[in-house]
Short mmCIF file of C-alpha atoms in Angstrom, two decimals:
data_model
loop_
_atom_site.label_atom_id
_atom_site.label_comp_id
_atom_site.label_asym_id
_atom_site.label_seq_id
_atom_site.Cartn_x
_atom_site.Cartn_y
_atom_site.Cartn_z
CA UNK A 1 -12.36 -11.81 -22.43
CA UNK A 2 -9.93 -14.04 -24.29
CA UNK A 3 -10.73 -17.78 -24.23
CA UNK A 4 -7.34 -18.48 -22.71
CA UNK A 5 -8.07 -16.26 -19.71
CA UNK A 6 -11.52 -17.82 -19.33
CA UNK A 7 -10.00 -21.31 -19.22
CA UNK A 8 -7.54 -20.18 -16.55
CA UNK A 9 -10.31 -18.59 -14.47
CA UNK A 10 -12.43 -21.72 -14.75
CA UNK A 11 -9.60 -23.90 -13.48
CA UNK A 12 -8.88 -21.47 -10.65
CA UNK A 13 -12.60 -21.39 -9.86
CA UNK A 14 -12.66 -25.15 -9.28
CA UNK A 15 -9.61 -24.80 -7.05
CA UNK A 16 -11.24 -22.00 -5.04
CA UNK A 17 -14.39 -24.11 -4.58
CA UNK A 18 -12.33 -27.03 -3.31
CA UNK A 19 -10.23 -24.82 -1.02
CA UNK A 20 -13.21 -23.06 0.58
CA UNK A 21 -15.18 -26.27 1.18
CA UNK A 22 -12.11 -28.05 2.54
CA UNK A 23 -11.46 -25.17 4.94
CA UNK A 24 -15.05 -25.01 6.15
CA UNK A 25 -15.32 -28.70 7.05
CA UNK A 26 -12.35 -28.35 9.39
CA UNK A 27 -14.65 -26.56 11.84
CA UNK A 28 -16.71 -28.70 14.22
CA UNK A 29 -19.33 -25.95 14.48
CA UNK A 30 -19.79 -25.85 10.72
CA UNK A 31 -20.02 -29.64 10.47
CA UNK A 32 -22.65 -29.75 13.19
CA UNK A 33 -24.74 -27.26 11.17
CA UNK A 34 -24.07 -28.82 7.77
CA UNK A 35 -24.99 -32.42 8.53
CA UNK A 36 -28.35 -31.82 10.23
CA UNK A 37 -31.48 -32.99 8.47
CA UNK A 38 -33.67 -30.52 10.38
CA UNK A 39 -32.51 -27.03 11.39
CA UNK A 40 -34.04 -24.25 13.39
CA UNK A 41 -34.12 -20.80 11.76
CA UNK A 42 -31.21 -19.63 13.90
CA UNK A 43 -29.13 -22.61 12.75
CA UNK A 44 -29.99 -21.85 9.13
CA UNK A 45 -28.76 -18.30 9.61
CA UNK A 46 -25.47 -19.56 11.06
CA UNK A 47 -25.06 -22.00 8.15
CA UNK A 48 -25.66 -19.17 5.68
CA UNK A 49 -23.08 -16.97 7.39
CA UNK A 50 -20.49 -19.75 7.35
CA UNK A 51 -20.87 -20.30 3.60
CA UNK A 52 -21.81 -16.84 2.36
CA UNK A 53 -19.22 -14.65 4.07
CA UNK A 54 -16.18 -16.18 2.27
CA UNK A 55 -18.02 -15.83 -1.05
CA UNK A 56 -18.81 -12.17 -0.31
CA UNK A 57 -15.08 -11.63 0.10
CA UNK A 58 -14.56 -13.32 -3.27
CA UNK A 59 -17.08 -10.97 -4.89
CA UNK A 60 -15.23 -7.96 -3.43
CA UNK A 61 -11.99 -9.35 -4.85
CA UNK A 62 -13.60 -9.58 -8.30
CA UNK A 63 -14.21 -5.85 -8.24
CA UNK A 64 -10.77 -5.08 -6.78
CA UNK A 65 -8.84 -7.28 -9.23
CA UNK A 66 -10.66 -6.97 -12.53
CA UNK A 67 -8.92 -9.97 -14.12
CA UNK A 68 -9.58 -12.33 -11.19
CA UNK A 69 -13.13 -13.58 -11.78
CA UNK A 70 -12.74 -17.03 -10.21
CA UNK A 71 -13.45 -15.80 -6.68
CA UNK A 72 -17.12 -15.10 -7.44
CA UNK A 73 -18.93 -18.33 -6.54
CA UNK A 74 -22.17 -16.65 -5.50
CA UNK A 75 -24.26 -18.49 -8.12
CA UNK A 76 -22.96 -21.93 -7.13
CA UNK A 77 -23.12 -21.21 -3.38
CA UNK A 78 -26.73 -19.98 -3.57
CA UNK A 79 -27.66 -23.30 -5.18
CA UNK A 80 -25.68 -25.21 -2.56
CA UNK A 81 -27.34 -23.40 0.33
CA UNK A 82 -30.74 -24.08 -1.20
CA UNK A 83 -30.30 -27.84 -1.63
CA UNK A 84 -28.55 -28.25 1.73
CA UNK A 85 -30.42 -25.80 3.95
CA UNK A 86 -33.76 -25.37 2.20
CA UNK A 87 -35.61 -22.42 0.68
CA UNK A 88 -35.04 -19.96 3.54
CA UNK A 89 -31.32 -20.65 3.66
CA UNK A 90 -31.02 -20.40 -0.12
CA UNK A 91 -32.92 -17.11 -0.33
CA UNK A 92 -31.04 -15.58 2.60
CA UNK A 93 -27.68 -16.73 1.24
CA UNK A 94 -28.44 -15.50 -2.28
CA UNK A 95 -29.45 -12.10 -0.91
CA UNK A 96 -26.42 -11.79 1.35
CA UNK A 97 -23.90 -12.71 -1.33
CA UNK A 98 -25.50 -10.19 -3.72
CA UNK A 99 -24.80 -7.23 -1.42
CA UNK A 100 -21.25 -6.43 -2.67
CA UNK A 101 -22.40 -6.68 -6.30
CA UNK A 102 -25.46 -4.47 -5.70
CA UNK A 103 -23.25 -1.84 -4.02
CA UNK A 104 -21.16 -1.81 -7.22
CA UNK A 105 -24.18 -1.28 -9.47
CA UNK A 106 -25.06 -4.90 -10.39
CA UNK A 107 -28.67 -4.58 -9.23
CA UNK A 108 -29.97 -7.74 -10.98
CA UNK A 109 -27.69 -9.92 -8.86
CA UNK A 110 -30.07 -9.69 -5.88
CA UNK A 111 -33.27 -11.02 -7.52
CA UNK A 112 -31.26 -13.64 -9.39
CA UNK A 113 -29.58 -14.84 -6.17
CA UNK A 114 -32.98 -15.06 -4.46
CA UNK A 115 -34.33 -17.03 -7.43
CA UNK A 116 -31.42 -19.50 -7.35
CA UNK A 117 -31.73 -20.10 -3.61
CA UNK A 118 -35.50 -20.55 -3.78
CA UNK A 119 -35.45 -22.95 -6.76
CA UNK A 120 -32.66 -25.03 -5.19
CA UNK A 121 -34.56 -25.14 -1.89
CA UNK A 122 -37.65 -26.32 -3.74
CA UNK A 123 -35.57 -29.08 -5.32
CA UNK A 124 -34.54 -30.21 -1.84
CA UNK A 125 -38.18 -30.72 -0.87
CA UNK A 126 -38.67 -32.85 -4.00
CA UNK A 127 -35.85 -35.22 -3.09
CA UNK A 128 -37.43 -38.35 -1.61
CA UNK A 129 -34.02 -39.54 -0.40
CA UNK A 130 -31.82 -36.74 0.98
CA UNK A 131 -28.70 -38.85 0.30
CA UNK A 132 -29.24 -38.01 -3.38
CA UNK A 133 -28.21 -34.44 -2.58
CA UNK A 134 -24.85 -35.47 -1.15
CA UNK A 135 -24.14 -37.95 -3.96
CA UNK A 136 -24.72 -35.44 -6.77
CA UNK A 137 -22.20 -35.76 -9.59
CA UNK A 138 -21.67 -33.48 -12.61
CA UNK A 139 -21.14 -36.59 -14.74
CA UNK A 140 -24.77 -36.69 -15.78
CA UNK A 141 -24.28 -39.54 -18.25
CA UNK A 142 -24.15 -41.99 -15.33
CA UNK A 143 -27.46 -40.67 -13.98
CA UNK A 144 -29.05 -40.96 -17.41
CA UNK A 145 -27.82 -44.56 -17.67
CA UNK A 146 -29.27 -45.38 -14.24
CA UNK A 147 -32.53 -43.68 -15.20
CA UNK A 148 -32.87 -45.81 -18.32
CA UNK A 149 -32.04 -49.00 -16.43
CA UNK A 150 -34.57 -48.14 -13.73
CA UNK A 151 -37.33 -47.33 -16.23
CA UNK A 152 -37.04 -50.55 -18.19
CA UNK A 153 -39.32 -52.61 -15.89
CA UNK A 154 -41.49 -49.78 -14.50
CA UNK A 155 -41.34 -46.31 -16.08
CA UNK A 156 -40.50 -43.50 -13.65
CA UNK A 157 -39.27 -40.40 -15.39
CA UNK A 158 -38.28 -38.20 -12.43
CA UNK A 159 -34.63 -38.41 -11.39
CA UNK A 160 -33.40 -35.88 -8.84
CA UNK A 161 -29.80 -35.93 -10.03
CA UNK A 162 -30.80 -35.10 -13.60
CA UNK A 163 -33.26 -32.49 -12.35
CA UNK A 164 -30.59 -30.72 -10.31
CA UNK A 165 -28.11 -30.84 -13.18
CA UNK A 166 -30.77 -29.38 -15.53
CA UNK A 167 -31.57 -26.67 -12.98
CA UNK A 168 -27.91 -25.62 -12.78
CA UNK A 169 -27.69 -25.30 -16.57
CA UNK A 170 -31.08 -23.61 -16.80
CA UNK A 171 -30.32 -20.97 -14.18
CA UNK A 172 -26.88 -20.44 -15.67
CA UNK A 173 -28.59 -19.75 -19.01
CA UNK A 174 -30.92 -17.25 -17.30
CA UNK A 175 -27.87 -15.50 -15.81
CA UNK A 176 -26.24 -15.31 -19.22
CA UNK A 177 -29.36 -13.86 -20.86
CA UNK A 178 -29.82 -11.29 -18.10
CA UNK A 179 -26.23 -10.19 -18.63
CA UNK A 180 -26.88 -9.90 -22.37
CA UNK A 181 -30.13 -7.92 -22.16
CA UNK A 182 -29.20 -5.88 -19.07
CA UNK A 183 -25.47 -5.14 -19.45
CA UNK A 184 -23.53 -4.39 -16.27
CA UNK A 185 -26.54 -5.35 -14.12
CA UNK A 186 -25.26 -8.83 -13.30
CA UNK A 187 -21.95 -10.66 -13.51
CA UNK A 188 -21.71 -13.50 -16.03
CA UNK A 189 -18.66 -15.08 -17.59
CA UNK A 190 -19.56 -15.65 -21.28
CA UNK A 191 -17.81 -16.41 -24.55
CA UNK A 192 -18.74 -16.47 -28.22
CA UNK A 193 -16.82 -19.73 -28.59
CA UNK A 194 -19.25 -22.63 -28.24
CA UNK A 195 -16.76 -24.97 -26.53
CA UNK A 196 -15.66 -22.32 -24.09
CA UNK A 197 -19.29 -21.51 -23.32
CA UNK A 198 -20.01 -25.19 -22.64
CA UNK A 199 -16.96 -25.29 -20.36
CA UNK A 200 -18.33 -22.31 -18.41
CA UNK A 201 -21.62 -24.14 -17.87
CA UNK A 202 -19.84 -27.37 -16.94
CA UNK A 203 -17.56 -25.53 -14.50
CA UNK A 204 -20.57 -24.38 -12.46
CA UNK A 205 -21.86 -27.95 -12.19
CA UNK A 206 -18.38 -29.25 -11.37
CA UNK A 207 -17.79 -26.60 -8.68
CA UNK A 208 -21.04 -27.61 -6.97
CA UNK A 209 -20.18 -31.28 -7.40
CA UNK A 210 -16.69 -30.81 -5.94
CA UNK A 211 -18.01 -29.06 -2.84
CA UNK A 212 -20.70 -31.68 -2.30
CA UNK A 213 -18.15 -34.48 -2.73
CA UNK A 214 -15.87 -32.91 -0.12
CA UNK A 215 -18.79 -32.40 2.26
CA UNK A 216 -20.01 -35.94 1.64
CA UNK A 217 -16.61 -37.51 2.29
CA UNK A 218 -16.52 -35.81 5.71
CA UNK A 219 -20.14 -36.85 6.30
CA UNK A 220 -19.31 -40.48 5.57
CA UNK A 221 -16.27 -40.29 7.86
CA UNK A 222 -18.44 -38.92 10.69
CA UNK A 223 -20.95 -41.73 10.16
CA UNK A 224 -18.18 -44.31 10.26
CA UNK A 225 -16.82 -42.81 13.48
CA UNK A 226 -20.29 -42.91 15.00
CA UNK A 227 -20.75 -46.54 13.98
CA UNK A 228 -17.37 -47.46 15.44
CA UNK A 229 -18.21 -45.64 18.67
CA UNK A 230 -21.52 -47.49 18.89
CA UNK A 231 -19.68 -50.73 18.22
CA UNK A 232 -17.31 -50.01 21.10
CA UNK A 233 -20.30 -49.29 23.33
CA UNK A 234 -22.02 -52.51 22.31
CA UNK A 235 -18.90 -54.61 22.74
CA UNK A 236 -18.22 -53.03 26.11
CA UNK A 237 -21.75 -53.73 27.32
CA UNK A 238 -21.58 -57.30 26.05
CA UNK A 239 -18.37 -57.91 27.99
CA UNK A 240 -19.77 -56.25 31.10
CA UNK A 241 -22.93 -58.37 30.89
CA UNK A 242 -20.78 -61.50 30.92
CA UNK A 243 -19.55 -60.59 34.39
CA UNK A 244 -22.90 -60.15 36.11
CA UNK A 245 -24.28 -63.65 35.35
CA UNK A 246 -20.91 -65.13 36.30
CA UNK A 247 -21.00 -63.42 39.68
CA UNK A 248 -24.68 -64.26 40.16
CA UNK A 249 -24.11 -67.93 39.33
CA UNK A 250 -21.34 -68.26 41.94
CA UNK A 251 -23.37 -66.48 44.63
CA UNK A 252 -26.47 -68.59 44.03
CA UNK A 253 -24.34 -71.70 44.38
CA UNK A 254 -23.19 -70.40 47.77
CA UNK A 255 -26.78 -69.75 48.84
CA UNK A 256 -27.77 -73.22 47.71
CA UNK A 257 -25.12 -74.76 49.94
CA UNK A 258 -26.28 -72.70 52.96
CA UNK A 259 -30.02 -73.27 52.70
CA UNK A 260 -30.08 -76.76 54.27
CA UNK A 261 -27.79 -76.35 57.28
CA UNK A 262 -27.78 -72.58 57.93
CA UNK A 263 -31.03 -70.92 56.74
CA UNK A 264 -30.41 -67.73 58.74
CA UNK A 265 -27.09 -67.17 57.02
CA UNK A 266 -28.69 -68.00 53.67
CA UNK A 267 -31.30 -65.28 54.27
CA UNK A 268 -28.55 -62.81 55.13
CA UNK A 269 -26.67 -63.65 51.94
CA UNK A 270 -29.86 -63.28 49.89
CA UNK A 271 -30.41 -59.83 51.42
CA UNK A 272 -26.85 -58.78 50.52
CA UNK A 273 -27.30 -60.18 47.01
CA UNK A 274 -30.51 -58.18 46.59
CA UNK A 275 -28.61 -55.01 47.50
CA UNK A 276 -25.96 -55.77 44.90
CA UNK A 277 -28.47 -56.63 42.17
CA UNK A 278 -30.40 -53.44 42.89
CA UNK A 279 -27.25 -51.45 42.30
CA UNK A 280 -26.50 -53.33 39.08
CA UNK A 281 -30.02 -52.81 37.73
CA UNK A 282 -30.08 -49.12 38.57
CA UNK A 283 -26.67 -48.37 37.06
CA UNK A 284 -26.11 -48.38 33.31
CA UNK A 285 -22.86 -46.42 33.30
CA UNK A 286 -19.84 -48.00 31.67
CA UNK A 287 -17.53 -45.85 33.81
CA UNK A 288 -17.88 -45.07 37.50
CA UNK A 289 -15.62 -43.39 40.07
CA UNK A 290 -13.28 -45.78 41.85
CA UNK A 291 -15.06 -44.85 45.08
CA UNK A 292 -18.28 -46.48 43.82
CA UNK A 293 -16.38 -49.59 42.77
CA UNK A 294 -14.94 -49.89 46.27
CA UNK A 295 -18.38 -49.48 47.81
CA UNK A 296 -19.66 -52.26 45.56
CA UNK A 297 -16.75 -54.47 46.62
CA UNK A 298 -17.71 -53.86 50.26
CA UNK A 299 -21.18 -55.27 49.55
CA UNK A 300 -19.69 -58.22 47.72
CA UNK A 301 -17.25 -58.93 50.55
CA UNK A 302 -20.11 -58.92 53.04
CA UNK A 303 -21.41 -61.98 51.22
CA UNK A 304 -18.02 -63.65 51.16
CA UNK A 305 -17.41 -62.94 54.85
CA UNK A 306 -20.69 -64.63 55.68
CA UNK A 307 -19.60 -67.66 53.68
CA UNK A 308 -16.07 -67.93 55.03
CA UNK A 309 -16.40 -66.43 58.50
CA UNK A 310 -14.84 -63.23 59.80
CA UNK A 311 -11.90 -65.06 61.31
CA UNK A 312 -10.94 -66.71 57.98
CA UNK A 313 -11.33 -63.86 55.49
CA UNK A 314 -9.50 -60.62 56.18
CA UNK A 315 -9.67 -57.62 53.88
CA UNK A 316 -7.02 -54.89 54.00
CA UNK A 317 -7.62 -51.67 52.03
CA UNK A 318 -4.83 -49.20 51.30
CA UNK A 319 -6.51 -46.57 49.11
CA UNK A 320 -5.07 -43.19 48.19
CA UNK A 321 -7.94 -40.68 48.71
CA UNK A 322 -6.87 -38.79 45.58
CA UNK A 323 -7.41 -41.92 43.47
CA UNK A 324 -11.04 -42.43 44.50
CA UNK A 325 -12.40 -39.81 42.06
CA UNK A 326 -10.75 -41.37 39.01
CA UNK A 327 -13.16 -43.00 36.54
CA UNK A 328 -12.72 -46.73 36.01
CA UNK A 329 -14.73 -49.34 34.07
CA UNK A 330 -17.75 -50.56 36.03
CA UNK A 331 -17.40 -54.03 37.61
CA UNK A 332 -13.62 -53.87 37.28
CA UNK A 333 -12.63 -54.92 40.81
CA UNK A 334 -15.24 -57.53 41.66
CA UNK A 335 -13.88 -60.25 39.34
CA UNK A 336 -10.37 -59.63 40.69
CA UNK A 337 -11.46 -59.95 44.32
CA UNK A 338 -13.64 -62.94 43.46
CA UNK A 339 -10.72 -64.60 41.72
CA UNK A 340 -8.48 -64.05 44.76
CA UNK A 341 -11.03 -65.59 47.12
CA UNK A 342 -12.16 -68.43 44.89
CA UNK A 343 -8.80 -69.57 43.49
CA UNK A 344 -6.44 -68.27 46.16
CA UNK A 345 -8.10 -68.62 49.55
CA UNK A 346 -11.07 -70.99 49.33
CA UNK A 347 -8.94 -74.14 49.55
CA UNK A 348 -7.00 -72.90 52.62
CA UNK A 349 -8.39 -74.20 55.92
CA UNK A 350 -6.97 -71.29 57.89
CA UNK A 351 -8.25 -68.73 55.40
CA UNK A 352 -6.24 -65.72 54.32
CA UNK A 353 -6.18 -62.04 53.42
CA UNK A 354 -7.08 -59.93 50.42
CA UNK A 355 -5.26 -56.63 49.92
CA UNK A 356 -6.85 -53.88 47.87
CA UNK A 357 -4.61 -50.91 46.99
CA UNK A 358 -4.86 -47.85 44.77
CA UNK A 359 -2.54 -44.92 44.13
CA UNK A 360 -1.70 -42.29 41.54
CA UNK A 361 1.59 -42.25 39.70
CA UNK A 362 2.07 -39.31 37.33
CA UNK A 363 -0.80 -39.66 34.80
CA UNK A 364 -1.62 -43.23 35.76
CA UNK A 365 -3.96 -44.92 38.22
CA UNK A 366 -2.49 -48.09 39.71
CA UNK A 367 -4.85 -50.65 41.25
CA UNK A 368 -3.60 -53.78 42.98
CA UNK A 369 -5.51 -56.80 44.26
CA UNK A 370 -3.30 -59.25 46.16
CA UNK A 371 -3.94 -62.36 48.19
CA UNK A 372 -1.71 -64.60 50.32
CA UNK A 373 -3.34 -67.77 49.08
CA UNK A 374 -2.12 -70.84 47.23
CA UNK A 375 -0.96 -68.96 44.15
CA UNK A 376 -0.61 -70.48 40.70
CA UNK A 377 1.69 -73.16 39.42
CA UNK A 378 3.48 -70.87 36.98
CA UNK A 379 4.25 -67.16 37.05
CA UNK A 380 2.27 -65.14 34.54
CA UNK A 381 4.33 -63.07 32.11
CA UNK A 382 4.69 -59.49 33.25
CA UNK A 383 4.68 -57.88 29.79
CA UNK A 384 0.96 -57.96 29.09
CA UNK A 385 -2.50 -58.80 30.37
CA UNK A 386 -2.11 -62.54 30.39
CA UNK A 387 -4.93 -64.47 31.97
CA UNK A 388 -3.78 -68.05 31.46
CA UNK A 389 -5.66 -70.28 33.86
CA UNK A 390 -7.39 -67.33 35.50
CA UNK A 391 -10.91 -68.11 34.33
CA UNK A 392 -13.73 -66.15 32.73
CA UNK A 393 -13.57 -63.11 35.00
CA UNK A 394 -9.91 -62.32 34.42
CA UNK A 395 -10.11 -62.93 30.67
CA UNK A 396 -13.13 -60.65 30.55
CA UNK A 397 -11.29 -57.83 32.33
CA UNK A 398 -8.34 -58.18 29.99
CA UNK A 399 -10.57 -57.88 26.92
CA UNK A 400 -12.52 -54.96 28.35
CA UNK A 401 -9.31 -53.05 29.03
CA UNK A 402 -8.16 -53.74 25.48
CA UNK A 403 -11.45 -52.51 24.04
CA UNK A 404 -11.57 -49.35 26.16
CA UNK A 405 -7.93 -48.32 26.46
CA UNK A 406 -5.97 -50.19 23.79
CA UNK A 407 -2.26 -50.14 24.59
CA UNK A 408 -2.58 -47.35 27.17
CA UNK A 409 -3.70 -49.80 29.91
CA UNK A 410 -1.81 -52.78 31.35
CA UNK A 411 -2.75 -55.68 33.54
CA UNK A 412 -0.04 -57.92 34.94
CA UNK A 413 -0.35 -61.04 37.07
CA UNK A 414 2.47 -62.04 39.39
CA UNK A 415 1.82 -65.34 41.16
CA UNK A 416 4.00 -67.71 43.17
CA UNK A 417 2.83 -71.13 44.19
CA UNK A 418 2.18 -71.27 47.93
CA UNK A 419 2.72 -67.52 48.39
CA UNK A 420 -0.17 -65.81 46.67
CA UNK A 421 -1.06 -63.77 43.61
CA UNK A 422 -0.76 -60.07 42.80
CA UNK A 423 -2.81 -58.51 40.01
CA UNK A 424 -1.78 -54.97 39.06
CA UNK A 425 -3.75 -52.74 36.67
CA UNK A 426 -2.44 -49.46 35.25
CA UNK A 427 -5.04 -47.10 33.76
CA UNK A 428 -4.82 -43.60 32.25
CA UNK A 429 -6.51 -40.98 34.38
CA UNK A 430 -10.15 -40.11 33.72
CA UNK A 431 -11.64 -37.61 36.16
CA UNK A 432 -15.17 -38.07 37.48
CA UNK A 433 -17.15 -35.84 35.12
CA UNK A 434 -20.27 -36.85 33.24
CA UNK A 435 -18.85 -36.01 29.81
CA UNK A 436 -15.72 -38.07 30.18
CA UNK A 437 -16.96 -41.52 29.16
CA UNK A 438 -18.57 -40.33 25.88
CA UNK A 439 -15.52 -38.28 24.93
CA UNK A 440 -13.33 -41.21 25.86
CA UNK A 441 -15.18 -43.51 23.46
CA UNK A 442 -14.68 -40.95 20.68
CA UNK A 443 -10.98 -40.75 21.51
CA UNK A 444 -10.71 -44.54 21.42
CA UNK A 445 -12.38 -44.56 17.99
CA UNK A 446 -9.79 -42.15 16.60
CA UNK A 447 -6.96 -44.15 18.19
CA UNK A 448 -8.20 -47.35 16.53
CA UNK A 449 -8.06 -45.67 13.14
#
């Protein structure tokens, strides 16, 4: 073959390698198989099928279009399957990709493919750090430089990157010699021009390097997404844990004030508090159905009714039954109700009422907590979750909504001095299924990017 055609095929070969690897990593199923450290045999078979089938098509194309040799990446893919999936995956992949060639008379392709997959799989077992596989680069001069630097203080001659690079060149040389001594038994792109021959060898290393770089970039992105999701979880839990001590502190203060002059009532409040704490300790969910939040509020209000008296604290609930199955952040309502009682009603001799409402509007859950207490001195702005002067609980809710929902949730505070305060929260709908919270965190991670 003319050197010019070889150069063109080599360039197209690199493009085919990039196109196939880029297409594969678009599949979630393939990524779940690719980025596992340990795989069952069935998973190895699936990984082989994902990578080997497109290459088998490329081998068929090589026989159909005699001048198009760039589609045959069986040598490079056998090595890839070996270093990624291990010996069994490499051997199975090398055998599978050799089938079209064997059917066309290239019998030596099968043992050579098995050899490539096995040797590459053996190299995987020799890698002390599996990240070395993903960071492989065909620019071996950098690895040699690092090897020399590392051996200056304490000699250590083995370097996996150099070993893999040497293996690629060594097996490529074996392929070339088999093609020379057993003509038409195996496919090998060769040239009598030394520079072209070196380019053929380098193209194999670069094709493998390109695919690994594409895989590794997706792998790093997945790791970053996982870290961001874990960060959202941690931040959410930290904010939620701020609420529980705040509520506990206020309740213990109430018990302390009752112990001296009304021990029976103090015991009743302690019993109610124990029920609430038991629920908090047994529940680690970040999201719960609104129905559970309302039940928790009922327990909390039992404590407040004991403190204030049934004739001074009235609770009115107007809840749409369809809204009770919607998932909401845990401990969302308690700070709102506590804020209404503590800041709105506690200073009123005659007491007052707390109104708890929920309803669905299109794709939004609307929750309202209103009191007819003293209100605030200034009206809160209605264009965002302002919590000016509202204390720790309200500021905590505002930040939790921002962490979980971003701009898709709103909390507004409408207060008039001497008339009361209305807090309205608008949330996107999340139905009460166990998989929703985890998927929601992943969605929030992608939104933040």
